[in-house]
Tab-separated table of C-alpha atoms in Angstrom:
chain	number	residue	atom	x	y	z
B	1	MET	CA	62.618	-168.190	-14.226
B	2	GLU	CA	65.185	-166.566	-16.522
B	3	LYS	CA	64.526	-162.976	-17.558
B	4	LEU	CA	64.054	-162.085	-21.210
B	5	THR	CA	67.438	-160.922	-22.522
B	6	LYS	CA	69.596	-161.488	-25.590
B	7	ASN	CA	70.825	-164.660	-23.886
B	8	LEU	CA	67.480	-166.186	-24.907
B	9	ILE	CA	67.024	-164.785	-28.407
B	10	LYS	CA	69.194	-163.124	-31.033
B	11	LYS	CA	68.702	-159.402	-31.566
B	12	ASN	CA	67.905	-158.182	-35.082
B	13	ASN	CA	71.133	-157.253	-36.880
B	14	ALA	CA	70.345	-154.137	-38.924
B	15	PRO	CA	71.318	-150.456	-39.075
B	16	THR	CA	69.243	-147.833	-37.288
B	17	LYS	CA	66.762	-146.460	-39.792
B	18	ILE	CA	63.989	-145.244	-37.494
B	19	LEU	CA	63.959	-142.704	-34.675
B	20	GLN	CA	60.865	-143.133	-32.520
B	21	PHE	CA	59.572	-140.636	-29.967
B	22	GLY	CA	57.632	-142.681	-27.447
B	23	GLU	CA	58.230	-146.037	-25.774
B	24	GLY	CA	54.738	-146.670	-24.392
B	25	ASN	CA	52.505	-149.667	-24.884
B	26	PHE	CA	50.895	-148.415	-28.072
B	27	MET	CA	54.047	-147.729	-30.069
B	28	ARG	CA	55.611	-151.010	-29.000
B	29	GLY	CA	52.449	-152.969	-29.815
B	30	PHE	CA	51.701	-151.156	-33.081
B	31	VAL	CA	54.598	-149.484	-34.916
B	32	ASP	CA	57.450	-151.630	-33.599
B	33	TRP	CA	55.434	-154.805	-34.123
B	34	GLN	CA	55.014	-153.823	-37.798
B	35	ILE	CA	58.704	-153.046	-38.241
B	36	GLN	CA	59.381	-156.499	-36.778
B	37	GLN	CA	57.186	-158.057	-39.481
B	38	LEU	CA	59.051	-156.187	-42.231
B	39	ASN	CA	62.424	-157.361	-40.972
B	40	LYS	CA	61.209	-160.913	-40.409
B	41	GLN	CA	59.967	-161.148	-43.996
B	42	GLY	CA	63.184	-159.672	-45.419
B	43	LEU	CA	61.352	-156.654	-46.835
B	44	TYR	CA	63.229	-154.107	-44.744
B	45	GLN	CA	66.497	-154.148	-42.862
B	46	GLY	CA	66.253	-151.492	-40.211
B	47	ASN	CA	66.211	-151.106	-36.442
B	48	VAL	CA	64.566	-148.542	-34.158
B	49	THR	CA	66.158	-146.155	-31.693
B	50	ILE	CA	63.650	-144.808	-29.194
B	51	VAL	CA	63.648	-141.334	-27.668
B	52	GLN	CA	61.945	-141.197	-24.289
B	53	PRO	CA	59.541	-138.219	-24.451
B	54	LEU	CA	59.281	-137.695	-20.674
B	55	PRO	CA	61.953	-137.575	-17.955
B	56	HIS	CA	60.643	-140.759	-16.379
B	57	GLY	CA	59.773	-143.621	-18.690
B	58	LEU	CA	60.530	-147.214	-19.585
B	59	GLY	CA	64.061	-146.742	-20.892
B	60	GLU	CA	65.828	-148.351	-17.942
B	61	MET	CA	63.411	-151.294	-17.816
B	62	LEU	CA	63.892	-151.905	-21.536
B	63	ALA	CA	67.669	-151.768	-21.121
B	64	GLN	CA	67.472	-154.443	-18.413
B	65	GLN	CA	65.856	-156.721	-21.016
B	66	ASP	CA	68.308	-155.746	-23.790
B	67	HIS	CA	65.385	-153.828	-25.360
B	68	LEU	CA	63.464	-157.049	-25.959
B	69	TYR	CA	59.800	-157.567	-25.111
B	70	THR	CA	56.855	-159.703	-26.171
B	71	VAL	CA	53.774	-158.674	-28.131
B	72	ILE	CA	50.777	-160.874	-27.364
B	73	LEU	CA	47.961	-160.766	-29.913
B	74	GLN	CA	44.686	-162.031	-28.518
B	75	GLY	CA	41.144	-161.568	-29.722
B	76	LEU	CA	38.527	-162.222	-32.330
B	77	PHE	CA	39.431	-161.531	-35.947
B	78	ASP	CA	36.953	-162.319	-38.703
B	79	GLY	CA	35.196	-164.618	-36.261
B	80	ASN	CA	38.341	-166.597	-35.439
B	81	ILE	CA	40.192	-166.630	-32.126
B	82	ILE	CA	43.786	-165.372	-32.378
B	83	ASP	CA	46.230	-166.107	-29.550
B	84	SER	CA	49.916	-165.604	-30.383
B	85	SER	CA	53.128	-164.308	-28.819
B	86	GLU	CA	56.204	-162.827	-30.511
B	87	ILE	CA	59.426	-161.343	-29.167
B	88	ILE	CA	60.260	-157.964	-30.726
B	89	THR	CA	63.958	-157.756	-31.530
B	90	ILE	CA	64.339	-154.566	-33.583
B	91	ILE	CA	64.908	-151.934	-30.880
B	92	ASP	CA	68.549	-150.846	-30.571
B	93	ARG	CA	68.410	-148.588	-27.539
B	94	VAL	CA	66.421	-145.943	-25.669
B	95	ILE	CA	67.818	-142.439	-25.186
B	96	ASN	CA	66.549	-140.157	-22.437
B	97	PRO	CA	67.132	-136.623	-23.771
B	98	TYR	CA	66.677	-135.174	-20.287
B	99	GLN	CA	69.830	-137.013	-19.208
B	100	GLN	CA	71.523	-137.675	-22.555
B	101	TRP	CA	70.920	-134.547	-24.630
B	102	LYS	CA	74.274	-134.687	-26.409
B	103	LYS	CA	73.742	-138.357	-27.303
B	104	PHE	CA	70.309	-137.459	-28.646
B	105	LEU	CA	71.695	-134.721	-30.890
B	106	ALA	CA	74.510	-137.038	-31.995
B	107	LEU	CA	71.866	-139.255	-33.604
B	108	ALA	CA	71.512	-136.510	-36.225
B	109	GLU	CA	74.813	-137.735	-37.671
B	110	CYS	CA	73.331	-141.146	-38.539
B	111	ASP	CA	73.516	-141.616	-42.320
B	112	THR	CA	71.188	-144.638	-42.353
B	113	LEU	CA	68.314	-142.783	-40.653
B	114	GLU	CA	65.164	-142.591	-42.810
B	115	PHE	CA	62.071	-142.208	-40.633
B	116	ILE	CA	60.814	-140.501	-37.503
B	117	PHE	CA	57.692	-141.858	-35.808
B	118	SER	CA	56.058	-140.418	-32.715
B	119	ASN	CA	53.261	-140.863	-30.226
B	120	THR	CA	53.552	-138.340	-27.418
B	121	THR	CA	49.778	-138.346	-26.591
B	122	GLU	CA	47.216	-135.947	-27.989
B	123	ALA	CA	48.745	-133.111	-25.948
B	124	GLY	CA	52.261	-133.770	-27.234
B	125	ILE	CA	52.157	-131.795	-30.476
B	126	GLN	CA	52.140	-128.305	-29.065
B	127	TYR	CA	54.165	-125.111	-29.277
B	128	VAL	CA	55.800	-124.024	-26.015
B	129	GLU	CA	56.837	-120.401	-26.362
B	130	SER	CA	59.469	-120.610	-23.633
B	131	ASP	CA	61.411	-123.345	-25.471
B	132	GLN	CA	64.817	-122.256	-26.737
B	133	LEU	CA	67.351	-123.940	-29.026
B	134	GLN	CA	69.993	-123.898	-26.308
B	135	ASP	CA	67.731	-125.724	-23.849
B	136	ALA	CA	68.938	-129.218	-23.056
B	137	PRO	CA	66.294	-130.262	-23.805
B	138	PRO	CA	63.395	-128.022	-24.882
B	139	GLU	CA	60.202	-128.924	-23.024
B	140	SER	CA	58.007	-129.889	-25.983
B	141	PHE	CA	58.377	-132.790	-28.386
B	142	PRO	CA	58.298	-130.454	-31.446
B	143	GLY	CA	60.990	-128.334	-29.783
B	144	LYS	CA	63.235	-131.356	-29.334
B	145	LEU	CA	62.565	-132.449	-32.908
B	146	THR	CA	63.347	-128.974	-34.266
B	147	ALA	CA	66.693	-128.987	-32.461
B	148	PHE	CA	67.415	-132.444	-33.867
B	149	LEU	CA	66.507	-131.460	-37.436
B	150	TYR	CA	68.545	-128.265	-37.195
B	151	LYS	CA	71.562	-130.272	-36.080
B	152	ARG	CA	71.047	-132.599	-39.040
B	153	PHE	CA	70.769	-129.607	-41.372
B	154	THR	CA	74.034	-128.109	-40.101
B	155	LEU	CA	75.722	-131.466	-40.720
B	156	LYS	CA	74.426	-131.375	-44.317
B	157	LYS	CA	72.631	-134.705	-43.873
B	158	SER	CA	69.606	-135.837	-45.864
B	159	GLY	CA	66.078	-135.046	-44.758
B	160	LEU	CA	63.699	-137.568	-43.212
B	161	THR	CA	60.168	-138.879	-43.538
B	162	ILE	CA	58.261	-137.906	-40.414
B	163	ILE	CA	55.060	-139.774	-39.519
B	164	PRO	CA	53.418	-138.758	-36.233
B	165	CYS	CA	50.877	-141.180	-34.727
B	166	GLU	CA	49.253	-138.808	-32.230
B	167	LEU	CA	45.478	-138.923	-32.516
B	168	ILE	CA	44.908	-135.334	-33.589
B	169	ASP	CA	43.554	-134.176	-36.917
B	170	ARG	CA	46.191	-133.401	-39.569
B	171	ASN	CA	48.954	-134.391	-37.140
B	172	GLY	CA	51.768	-134.235	-39.702
B	173	GLU	CA	50.783	-130.771	-40.902
B	174	LYS	CA	50.457	-129.441	-37.363
B	175	LEU	CA	53.825	-130.843	-36.362
B	176	LYS	CA	55.486	-129.250	-39.390
B	177	GLU	CA	53.779	-125.927	-38.673
B	178	ILE	CA	55.098	-125.890	-35.092
B	179	ILE	CA	58.619	-126.791	-36.248
B	180	LEU	CA	58.537	-123.878	-38.692
B	181	ASN	CA	57.338	-121.603	-35.875
B	182	TYR	CA	60.344	-122.648	-33.802
B	183	ALA	CA	62.627	-122.108	-36.789
B	184	ARG	CA	61.395	-118.524	-37.092
B	185	HIS	CA	61.309	-117.875	-33.333
B	186	TRP	CA	64.826	-119.249	-32.874
B	187	GLN	CA	66.031	-117.381	-35.990
B	188	LEU	CA	67.464	-120.510	-37.601
B	189	GLY	CA	67.532	-118.916	-41.036
B	190	THR	CA	65.734	-119.198	-44.363
B	191	ASP	CA	68.058	-121.949	-45.600
B	192	PHE	CA	66.927	-124.234	-42.758
B	193	ILE	CA	63.273	-123.428	-43.451
B	194	HIS	CA	63.843	-124.217	-47.119
B	195	TRP	CA	65.521	-127.521	-46.114
B	196	ILE	CA	62.503	-128.436	-43.965
B	197	HIS	CA	60.170	-127.838	-46.910
B	198	GLN	CA	62.270	-129.424	-49.634
B	199	GLU	CA	64.173	-132.274	-47.987
B	200	ASN	CA	61.681	-133.622	-45.424
B	201	ILE	CA	58.305	-135.300	-45.839
B	202	PHE	CA	55.665	-134.814	-43.149
B	203	CYS	CA	52.856	-137.373	-43.416
B	204	CYS	CA	49.520	-137.162	-41.669
B	205	SER	CA	48.539	-140.541	-40.299
B	206	LEU	CA	45.806	-142.407	-38.467
B	207	VAL	CA	46.483	-145.371	-36.202
B	208	ASP	CA	43.957	-147.982	-35.142
B	209	ARG	CA	44.681	-150.843	-32.789
B	210	ILE	CA	43.433	-151.402	-29.258
B	211	VAL	CA	46.488	-152.008	-27.078
B	212	PRO	CA	45.496	-152.729	-23.458
B	213	GLY	CA	49.185	-153.014	-22.583
B	214	TYR	CA	50.837	-155.007	-19.818
B	215	PRO	CA	48.532	-157.887	-18.753
B	216	ARG	CA	49.025	-157.341	-15.045
B	217	GLU	CA	46.418	-159.848	-13.866
B	218	THR	CA	47.665	-162.687	-16.087
B	219	ALA	CA	51.377	-161.822	-16.304
B	220	LEU	CA	52.513	-164.840	-14.301
B	221	ALA	CA	50.538	-167.179	-16.562
B	222	PHE	CA	52.079	-165.602	-19.654
B	223	ASN	CA	55.588	-165.860	-18.211
B	224	LYS	CA	54.961	-169.537	-17.577
B	225	ARG	CA	53.636	-170.012	-21.093
B	226	HIS	CA	56.607	-168.212	-22.636
B	227	GLY	CA	59.203	-169.817	-20.421
B	228	TYR	CA	60.817	-166.505	-19.431
B	229	GLU	CA	60.050	-163.435	-17.317
B	230	ASP	CA	59.068	-160.328	-19.269
B	231	GLN	CA	58.248	-157.137	-17.359
B	232	LEU	CA	57.359	-155.239	-20.527
B	233	MET	CA	55.122	-157.597	-22.479
B	234	VAL	CA	52.340	-155.837	-24.369
B	235	LYS	CA	48.926	-157.259	-25.128
B	236	ALA	CA	47.113	-156.031	-28.247
B	237	GLU	CA	44.179	-156.993	-30.393
B	238	PRO	CA	44.853	-158.734	-33.751
B	239	PHE	CA	43.113	-155.976	-35.734
B	240	MET	CA	45.273	-153.087	-36.872
B	241	LEU	CA	44.969	-150.291	-39.400
B	242	TRP	CA	47.464	-147.583	-40.275
B	243	VAL	CA	46.395	-144.907	-42.754
B	244	ILE	CA	49.295	-142.813	-44.047
B	245	GLU	CA	48.724	-139.752	-46.212
B	246	GLY	CA	51.766	-139.050	-48.303
B	247	PRO	CA	53.530	-139.438	-51.646
B	248	GLU	CA	53.990	-142.807	-53.381
B	249	ALA	CA	57.682	-142.761	-52.481
B	250	VAL	CA	56.831	-143.370	-48.811
B	251	LYS	CA	54.957	-146.540	-49.707
B	252	GLU	CA	57.972	-147.821	-51.607
B	253	LYS	CA	60.445	-146.950	-48.848
B	254	LEU	CA	58.243	-148.479	-46.127
B	255	PRO	CA	56.768	-151.629	-47.762
B	256	LEU	CA	54.164	-152.386	-45.090
B	257	THR	CA	51.510	-153.441	-47.589
B	258	LYS	CA	53.922	-155.937	-49.175
B	259	ALA	CA	54.176	-157.559	-45.749
B	260	GLY	CA	50.420	-158.155	-45.796
B	261	LEU	CA	49.742	-155.546	-43.113
B	262	ASN	CA	46.510	-153.550	-43.074
B	263	VAL	CA	48.132	-150.264	-44.073
B	264	VAL	CA	46.544	-147.764	-46.438
B	265	PHE	CA	48.644	-145.194	-48.282
B	266	THR	CA	46.338	-142.477	-49.559
B	267	GLU	CA	46.216	-138.903	-50.796
B	268	ASP	CA	43.375	-138.063	-48.373
B	269	MET	CA	42.973	-139.756	-44.998
B	270	THR	CA	40.004	-137.625	-43.880
B	271	PRO	CA	37.261	-140.258	-44.359
B	272	TYR	CA	39.282	-142.879	-42.503
B	273	ARG	CA	39.931	-140.536	-39.607
B	274	GLN	CA	36.287	-139.514	-39.243
B	275	ARG	CA	35.189	-143.140	-39.278
B	276	LYS	CA	37.718	-144.243	-36.674
B	277	VAL	CA	37.524	-141.277	-34.308
B	278	HIS	CA	33.740	-141.197	-34.202
B	279	LEU	CA	32.833	-144.899	-34.468
B	280	LEU	CA	35.601	-146.473	-32.366
B	281	ASN	CA	36.995	-143.779	-30.096
B	282	GLY	CA	33.598	-142.080	-29.785
B	283	PRO	CA	31.776	-145.075	-28.242
B	284	HIS	CA	34.805	-145.760	-26.040
B	285	THR	CA	34.624	-142.229	-24.657
B	286	ALA	CA	30.833	-142.284	-24.345
B	287	MET	CA	30.717	-145.529	-22.386
B	288	VAL	CA	33.354	-144.591	-19.803
B	289	PRO	CA	31.377	-142.262	-17.478
B	290	ILE	CA	28.065	-144.118	-17.595
B	291	ALA	CA	29.650	-147.555	-17.177
B	292	ARG	CA	32.041	-146.485	-14.417
B	293	LEU	CA	29.193	-144.837	-12.475
B	294	ALA	CA	27.358	-148.155	-12.779
B	295	GLY	CA	30.315	-150.066	-11.367
B	296	LEU	CA	31.517	-151.741	-14.572
B	297	GLU	CA	35.254	-152.037	-15.111
B	298	THR	CA	35.990	-153.247	-18.660
B	299	VAL	CA	34.785	-152.703	-22.207
B	300	GLU	CA	33.833	-156.366	-22.456
B	301	GLU	CA	31.573	-156.028	-19.406
B	302	VAL	CA	29.847	-153.099	-21.089
B	303	MET	CA	29.246	-155.034	-24.302
B	304	LYS	CA	27.978	-158.125	-22.455
B	305	ASP	CA	25.515	-156.111	-20.373
B	306	PRO	CA	22.213	-156.034	-22.352
B	307	LEU	CA	21.284	-152.521	-21.210
B	308	PHE	CA	24.670	-150.930	-21.877
B	309	SER	CA	25.210	-152.869	-25.098
B	310	SER	CA	21.864	-151.528	-26.318
B	311	PHE	CA	22.992	-148.036	-25.339
B	312	ILE	CA	26.134	-148.351	-27.487
B	313	ASP	CA	24.210	-149.866	-30.420
B	314	GLN	CA	21.678	-147.025	-30.338
B	315	LEU	CA	24.378	-144.395	-29.945
B	316	VAL	CA	26.183	-145.640	-33.032
B	317	SER	CA	23.125	-146.241	-35.225
B	318	THR	CA	20.971	-143.219	-34.343
B	319	GLU	CA	23.412	-140.471	-33.370
B	320	LEU	CA	26.870	-141.149	-34.815
B	321	ILE	CA	26.417	-142.839	-38.202
B	322	PRO	CA	23.729	-140.381	-39.453
B	323	MET	CA	26.156	-137.482	-38.901
B	324	LEU	CA	29.044	-138.959	-40.932
B	325	ALA	CA	29.385	-138.119	-44.626
B	326	LEU	CA	30.476	-141.593	-45.729
B	327	PRO	CA	28.603	-144.456	-47.442
B	328	LYS	CA	26.182	-145.861	-44.887
B	329	ASN	CA	26.944	-149.506	-45.703
B	330	GLU	CA	30.657	-148.899	-45.151
B	331	LEU	CA	29.955	-147.254	-41.798
B	332	ILE	CA	27.699	-150.098	-40.690
B	333	ASP	CA	30.322	-152.695	-41.654
B	334	TYR	CA	32.997	-150.800	-39.715
B	335	ALA	CA	30.684	-150.473	-36.704
B	336	GLU	CA	30.201	-154.258	-36.711
B	337	GLN	CA	33.976	-154.718	-36.765
B	338	VAL	CA	34.243	-152.373	-33.795
B	339	LYS	CA	31.612	-154.360	-31.880
B	340	GLU	CA	33.617	-157.566	-32.434
B	341	ARG	CA	36.726	-155.793	-31.162
B	342	PHE	CA	34.917	-154.470	-28.077
B	343	LEU	CA	33.835	-158.037	-27.288
B	344	ASN	CA	37.416	-159.297	-27.331
B	345	PRO	CA	37.443	-161.863	-24.511
B	346	PHE	CA	41.200	-161.478	-24.019
B	347	ALA	CA	41.601	-157.714	-23.935
B	348	ASN	CA	40.519	-156.931	-20.361
B	349	HIS	CA	40.474	-153.317	-21.567
B	350	LYS	CA	39.980	-151.261	-18.428
B	351	LEU	CA	37.577	-148.342	-18.522
B	352	GLU	CA	39.905	-146.589	-16.079
B	353	ALA	CA	42.670	-146.663	-18.690
B	354	ILE	CA	40.354	-145.235	-21.357
B	355	SER	CA	39.214	-142.528	-18.904
B	356	LEU	CA	42.571	-140.710	-19.090
B	357	ASN	CA	41.928	-137.080	-20.159
B	358	SER	CA	38.223	-137.758	-20.727
B	359	ILE	CA	37.365	-134.075	-21.175
B	360	SER	CA	39.699	-133.519	-24.123
B	361	LYS	CA	38.649	-136.898	-25.553
B	362	PHE	CA	34.962	-135.949	-25.390
B	363	SER	CA	35.799	-132.663	-27.135
B	364	THR	CA	37.633	-134.431	-29.951
B	365	ARG	CA	35.592	-137.598	-30.398
B	366	LEU	CA	31.979	-136.717	-29.591
B	367	LEU	CA	31.541	-132.963	-29.423
B	368	PRO	CA	31.729	-132.340	-33.210
B	369	ILE	CA	28.976	-134.928	-33.740
B	370	LEU	CA	26.865	-133.512	-30.907
B	371	GLN	CA	27.115	-129.997	-32.364
B	372	LYS	CA	26.278	-131.186	-35.867
B	373	TYR	CA	23.327	-133.217	-34.593
B	374	ILE	CA	21.832	-130.222	-32.770
B	375	ASN	CA	22.409	-127.882	-35.734
B	376	GLU	CA	20.901	-130.241	-38.297
B	377	LYS	CA	18.105	-131.929	-36.367
B	378	LYS	CA	17.227	-129.028	-34.071
B	379	GLN	CA	17.050	-131.397	-31.123
B	380	ILE	CA	19.302	-132.798	-28.452
B	381	PRO	CA	20.923	-136.227	-28.997
B	382	SER	CA	19.800	-138.079	-25.896
B	383	LEU	CA	22.635	-140.584	-25.573
B	384	MET	CA	25.539	-138.203	-26.072
B	385	SER	CA	23.814	-135.831	-23.644
B	386	LEU	CA	23.555	-138.593	-21.066
B	387	SER	CA	27.230	-139.408	-21.513
B	388	LEU	CA	28.082	-135.721	-21.068
B	389	ALA	CA	25.937	-135.514	-17.934
B	390	ALA	CA	27.558	-138.645	-16.504
B	391	LEU	CA	30.968	-137.175	-17.332
B	392	LEU	CA	30.227	-134.061	-15.271
B	393	VAL	CA	29.014	-136.238	-12.392
B	394	MET	CA	32.096	-138.449	-12.644
B	395	TYR	CA	34.395	-135.406	-12.406
B	396	ARG	CA	32.364	-134.090	-9.478
B	397	ASN	CA	32.396	-136.941	-7.032
B	398	GLY	CA	33.014	-140.237	-8.789
B	399	PRO	CA	33.951	-142.980	-6.333
B	400	PHE	CA	37.257	-143.554	-8.158
B	401	PRO	CA	40.357	-141.556	-9.169
B	402	ILE	CA	40.040	-139.020	-11.982
B	403	HIS	CA	42.978	-139.095	-14.406
B	404	ASP	CA	43.290	-135.696	-16.061
B	405	ASP	CA	45.322	-132.517	-16.101
B	406	PRO	CA	45.345	-131.026	-12.571
B	407	ALA	CA	44.156	-127.705	-14.020
B	408	VAL	CA	41.102	-129.425	-15.538
B	409	ILE	CA	40.280	-131.180	-12.272
B	410	ALA	CA	40.650	-127.864	-10.428
B	411	ARG	CA	38.132	-126.152	-12.729
B	412	PHE	CA	35.580	-128.845	-11.936
B	413	LYS	CA	36.255	-128.561	-8.212
B	414	VAL	CA	35.670	-124.807	-8.251
B	415	ALA	CA	32.520	-125.078	-10.357
B	416	TRP	CA	30.924	-127.781	-8.200
B	417	GLU	CA	31.344	-125.650	-5.068
B	418	ASN	CA	28.041	-124.138	-6.172
B	419	PRO	CA	25.842	-126.995	-7.500
B	420	VAL	CA	23.138	-124.550	-8.613
B	421	THR	CA	25.368	-122.873	-11.212
B	422	ALA	CA	27.916	-125.658	-11.764
B	423	VAL	CA	26.548	-127.116	-15.002
B	424	THR	CA	26.160	-123.722	-16.660
B	425	GLN	CA	29.618	-122.652	-15.509
B	426	LEU	CA	31.236	-125.861	-16.773
B	427	LEU	CA	29.472	-125.894	-20.148
B	428	GLN	CA	30.398	-122.232	-20.675
B	429	ASP	CA	34.074	-122.968	-20.022
B	430	GLU	CA	35.792	-122.750	-23.405
B	431	THR	CA	39.065	-123.798	-21.787
B	432	LEU	CA	37.535	-127.247	-21.263
B	433	TRP	CA	35.681	-127.725	-24.543
B	434	GLY	CA	37.074	-125.197	-27.009
B	435	VAL	CA	33.584	-123.673	-27.359
B	436	ASP	CA	30.799	-122.324	-25.137
B	437	LEU	CA	28.469	-125.329	-24.940
B	438	SER	CA	25.830	-123.354	-23.109
B	439	GLN	CA	25.073	-121.655	-26.436
B	440	LEU	CA	23.770	-124.933	-27.880
B	441	ASN	CA	19.988	-124.780	-27.680
B	442	ASN	CA	18.543	-126.664	-24.669
B	443	LEU	CA	21.789	-128.541	-23.943
B	444	THR	CA	22.313	-126.964	-20.503
B	445	THR	CA	18.773	-127.690	-19.285
B	446	THR	CA	18.936	-131.235	-20.696
B	447	VAL	CA	22.240	-131.983	-18.978
B	448	GLU	CA	21.008	-130.488	-15.694
B	449	ARG	CA	17.876	-132.650	-15.815
B	450	LEU	CA	19.881	-135.805	-16.563
B	451	ILE	CA	22.317	-135.103	-13.729
B	452	LYS	CA	19.409	-134.738	-11.294
B	453	ARG	CA	18.012	-138.093	-12.473
B	454	ILE	CA	21.418	-139.801	-12.173
B	455	GLU	CA	21.868	-138.501	-8.632
B	456	ALA	CA	18.271	-139.223	-7.616
B	457	THR	CA	18.378	-142.827	-8.870
B	458	ASP	CA	21.390	-144.213	-10.753
B	459	VAL	CA	22.688	-144.198	-14.303
B	460	ARG	CA	21.310	-147.663	-15.071
B	461	GLN	CA	17.808	-146.512	-14.136
B	462	VAL	CA	18.172	-143.415	-16.301
B	463	ILE	CA	19.118	-145.515	-19.343
B	464	SER	CA	16.170	-147.838	-18.674
B	465	GLU	CA	13.817	-144.840	-18.575
B	466	MET	CA	15.241	-143.579	-21.882
B	467	LYS	CA	14.883	-146.931	-23.650
B	468	GLY	CA	12.445	-146.704	-26.514
B	469	THR	CA	12.783	-142.908	-26.685
B	470	MET	CA	16.449	-142.735	-27.518
B	471	THR	CA	16.199	-140.122	-30.216
B	472	ASN	CA	15.253	-137.002	-28.287
B	473	ALA	CA	16.087	-136.095	-24.742
């Protein structure tokens, strides 16, 4: 079977207008798919150049396919089954700054450049003190971006609109703050700092689309259906939402809404972020440890299992929604949308994939709700506590690989050397959670009791015992 290359389909003929940090499944199935729709509808004429954020990535594989790949949309949407495939043609090239630093900086000369998008994971927007301007390249993504912007400033080029997609709160503001820190640390001058403030727009944004990625188990069937071999096809759900907080000018320059895409330009994205992080990402994170300990492998399996589906329903309705300061009807409607998305029969969304960096995800997606629940109700939320207990068990001796920072895994290994004090030691560890969880009233004793029950029986039995009393552990 012939491989997907430009011999099979014409590449999009447009100038480079977008620099994108990140070539992973999500960006290719979300941002690049949207840019494809704009170009296809004649609303925007612009291609994407990708910067590989890590030394080893997909750049070479994309080059072998002339930077072409297929996005497969499969799932339920408003009760209808969607099953479509589309070749994305708008990527010009991928640059690896670890091998092509000069070529990366040369992109600063591009007069047609308008936007920078990024998704370098939740840990990507960070300040690395050891980074220096003369490094080729600096270690961090913001360090690389600062060097790029400084080069553009010295060339007297126009500023850019920068829209990070990392799932951290106020991502645009935090990225700008780190860039300004580098500017001061590297002594780049007040004129450059002024140029950053006056000539560049940093937008906070929120992204929402489940992108399971390469359909490994059904790849051969898709290749047969498409009539070509594609090693980089990306499977995604039909639903998508992009909330962008920024001035009206951004909406005009990037006409996503005119293309009929579910994009919201707003002056305040906070309500949208709270809803998404806590009602979509929160249940995802909560289900991973309990479902994996029970031997389940996908989100769909969780939602089709009566016991675990009930767990998720109760978690959302009794512990998450009551803690969110948004209209209840709106939250319920969104939760129903999420349930439909979790039941996507095509997604095959692996719990193992969602389990990546589960500790930081729990801290971001569930911990604020857990703390608020305890402070307001003066009791322990039983379902979040069970998820936390299962998480500690999973990191202790789960019968499967743990995907997290080696330093995080090491802290668990040390703590569990003494099972008597392990839970207290782990919950006290502010490096893991950002706070001392042992200070939350009765949380330590509750988690210890739940862990003993999980290890004495199994997690399914523990949920069954909790059924009917799912409001107070």
